[in-house]
Amino acid sequence: MIDTNLLNLEEISEKIITLNPTITKRWLHEVKEKMIEVTIPIEFAEGRTLLIARSLVEDVQAELQAWSLDMGVWLRAKHYPLSSILRSFQLFRNVFWNVLRPALPSLTLTQQETIYLEKRIGEAIDESLYWAVYHFEQLVNAELTQKEETITYLHNDKLTILGKLAANMAHELRNPLCAIEGFLKLIQESTQGQKDLESYIHVIMHEFDNLHRQITGFLSFSKKPILDEVFKKVDLKQLLNEVEVLITPRLIAENIILERDIDDCSLYCYQEGLKQVLVNLFNNAIEAVQLRADKRIRITSGCTDEKVTIVVENNGEQIPDEIVGQLFHPFFSTKDNGTGIGLSICKNIIEKHNGTIRCHSSSESTKFTITIPHLDGE
């Protein structure tokens, strides 16, 4: 145990203050030589050594924190990386001891006193490093938070505008579409027995339904219900059969094998909305397997008391992780002529079911997994 009364800390403190110009000059020289991109103002360099000297004889915690904050703010303003801060402090430690150690023998210190002194000064140096890094991280985190808030605001603003456009578009198109649908049904009734005309009307009605689904998709960006569709109980196998009818022509034309493993169950959902999601996922899967010799798409489902899970899987090329993370963002697309709203529409529709949709891609397959709560229909 060292008797600090016998150890003249005031004399040592004064000695360090006397050596301050030398320490500062050598430190700044080391920084300039080994860290070309960093320049430290002389007032910061001198202030640190002075505080370490004073810490031997007085409480300078508040001043040390203030110095570290100013240093952190200045370094952040210069956009220096954290590694540069740590390196500059390491250089300071080396220079400090290289200058001070040769001066210690003149103070006639014992070995124990030297060890004690090195510990006290080392703690002060470490404390200044801690607070400088702490304040630097606080500034970086504040900047990141502000940027995230700005991005979120712009994203939500974009969705709000799109939602208003979608609602206006749906309103403007609904009336003429209703009139067209009514006349198509009248024409369909008057063409009974005329096979050619019936087939033409059937094609027109099919395309009319497709147009109706597209409007449904755009409207999913707004907070309105999906075209006022009723949330109802739907047989899952029947729903998937209807989806398969819509995509079968493409499957045959592209020579794609469709595998099914569907549980017998029902779920409560917006039928046309969920159908649109599945058709979109199938169309994406068909495009994904274009370059494969063996083209396969697989759909599976599972039901529990809590949830219904539907998986659409294809054996196309792996989607890079950085792209998977952006797939459901509005207006993001990897296709040359893509709008980037297909999967974001799917996500909005599934979220209106209080469900989730996720993508996982590997070298073997790409899976889109839909999970919807298995409700009682209240």
PDB file of C-alpha atoms in Angstrom, residues 243 247 250 274-289 297-299 310-314 327-328 335 342-347 350 356-359 366-371:
ATOM      1  CA  VAL A 243     -55.947 -19.778 -58.451  1.00  0.00           C
ATOM      2  CA  ILE A 247     -52.239 -19.820 -63.903  1.00  0.00           C
ATOM      3  CA  ARG A 250     -48.860 -20.237 -68.283  1.00  0.00           C
ATOM      4  CA  LEU A 274     -55.893 -13.432 -50.923  1.00  0.00           C
ATOM      5  CA  LYS A 275     -56.437 -14.839 -54.404  1.00  0.00           C
ATOM      6  CA  GLN A 276     -54.654 -11.821 -55.873  1.00  0.00           C
ATOM      7  CA  VAL A 277     -51.690 -12.374 -53.525  1.00  0.00           C
ATOM      8  CA  LEU A 278     -51.360 -16.021 -54.570  1.00  0.00           C
ATOM      9  CA  VAL A 279     -51.676 -15.242 -58.290  1.00  0.00           C
ATOM     10  CA  ASN A 280     -48.941 -12.619 -57.906  1.00  0.00           C
ATOM     11  CA  LEU A 281     -46.643 -15.070 -56.099  1.00  0.00           C
ATOM     12  CA  PHE A 282     -47.266 -17.745 -58.745  1.00  0.00           C
ATOM     13  CA  ASN A 283     -46.541 -15.329 -61.599  1.00  0.00           C
ATOM     14  CA  ASN A 284     -43.309 -14.294 -59.900  1.00  0.00           C
ATOM     15  CA  ALA A 285     -42.396 -17.957 -59.399  1.00  0.00           C
ATOM     16  CA  ILE A 286     -43.050 -18.697 -63.089  1.00  0.00           C
ATOM     17  CA  GLU A 287     -40.685 -15.890 -64.066  1.00  0.00           C
ATOM     18  CA  ALA A 288     -38.084 -17.070 -61.526  1.00  0.00           C
ATOM     19  CA  VAL A 289     -37.751 -20.576 -63.043  1.00  0.00           C
ATOM     20  CA  ILE A 297     -43.218 -24.712 -58.418  1.00  0.00           C
ATOM     21  CA  ARG A 298     -44.614 -26.147 -55.202  1.00  0.00           C
ATOM     22  CA  ILE A 299     -47.437 -24.917 -53.017  1.00  0.00           C
ATOM     23  CA  ILE A 310     -49.290 -21.140 -47.155  1.00  0.00           C
ATOM     24  CA  VAL A 311     -45.908 -21.564 -48.861  1.00  0.00           C
ATOM     25  CA  VAL A 312     -45.227 -20.874 -52.546  1.00  0.00           C
ATOM     26  CA  GLU A 313     -41.826 -22.294 -53.483  1.00  0.00           C
ATOM     27  CA  ASN A 314     -39.820 -22.346 -56.700  1.00  0.00           C
ATOM     28  CA  LEU A 327     -38.548  -7.092 -51.881  1.00  0.00           C
ATOM     29  CA  PHE A 328     -41.654  -5.799 -50.102  1.00  0.00           C
ATOM     30  CA  LYS A 335     -37.209  -6.299 -63.286  1.00  0.00           C
ATOM     31  CA  GLY A 342     -46.650  -6.134 -56.755  1.00  0.00           C
ATOM     32  CA  LEU A 343     -45.088  -7.583 -53.598  1.00  0.00           C
ATOM     33  CA  SER A 344     -45.773  -4.436 -51.580  1.00  0.00           C
ATOM     34  CA  ILE A 345     -49.448  -4.824 -52.497  1.00  0.00           C
ATOM     35  CA  CYS A 346     -49.265  -8.466 -51.389  1.00  0.00           C
ATOM     36  CA  LYS A 347     -47.753  -7.383 -48.069  1.00  0.00           C
ATOM     37  CA  ILE A 350     -51.763  -9.905 -45.906  1.00  0.00           C
ATOM     38  CA  THR A 356     -47.284 -11.865 -42.312  1.00  0.00           C
ATOM     39  CA  ILE A 357     -45.521 -12.667 -45.577  1.00  0.00           C
ATOM     40  CA  ARG A 358     -41.813 -13.450 -45.667  1.00  0.00           C
ATOM     41  CA  CYS A 359     -39.236 -14.570 -48.211  1.00  0.00           C
ATOM     42  CA  THR A 366     -36.976 -19.582 -52.895  1.00  0.00           C
ATOM     43  CA  LYS A 367     -39.961 -19.672 -50.533  1.00  0.00           C
ATOM     44  CA  PHE A 368     -42.650 -17.088 -49.881  1.00  0.00           C
ATOM     45  CA  THR A 369     -44.417 -17.967 -46.637  1.00  0.00           C
ATOM     46  CA  ILE A 370     -47.820 -16.503 -45.755  1.00  0.00           C
ATOM     47  CA  THR A 371     -49.081 -16.849 -42.197  1.00  0.00           C
TER      48      THR A 371
END
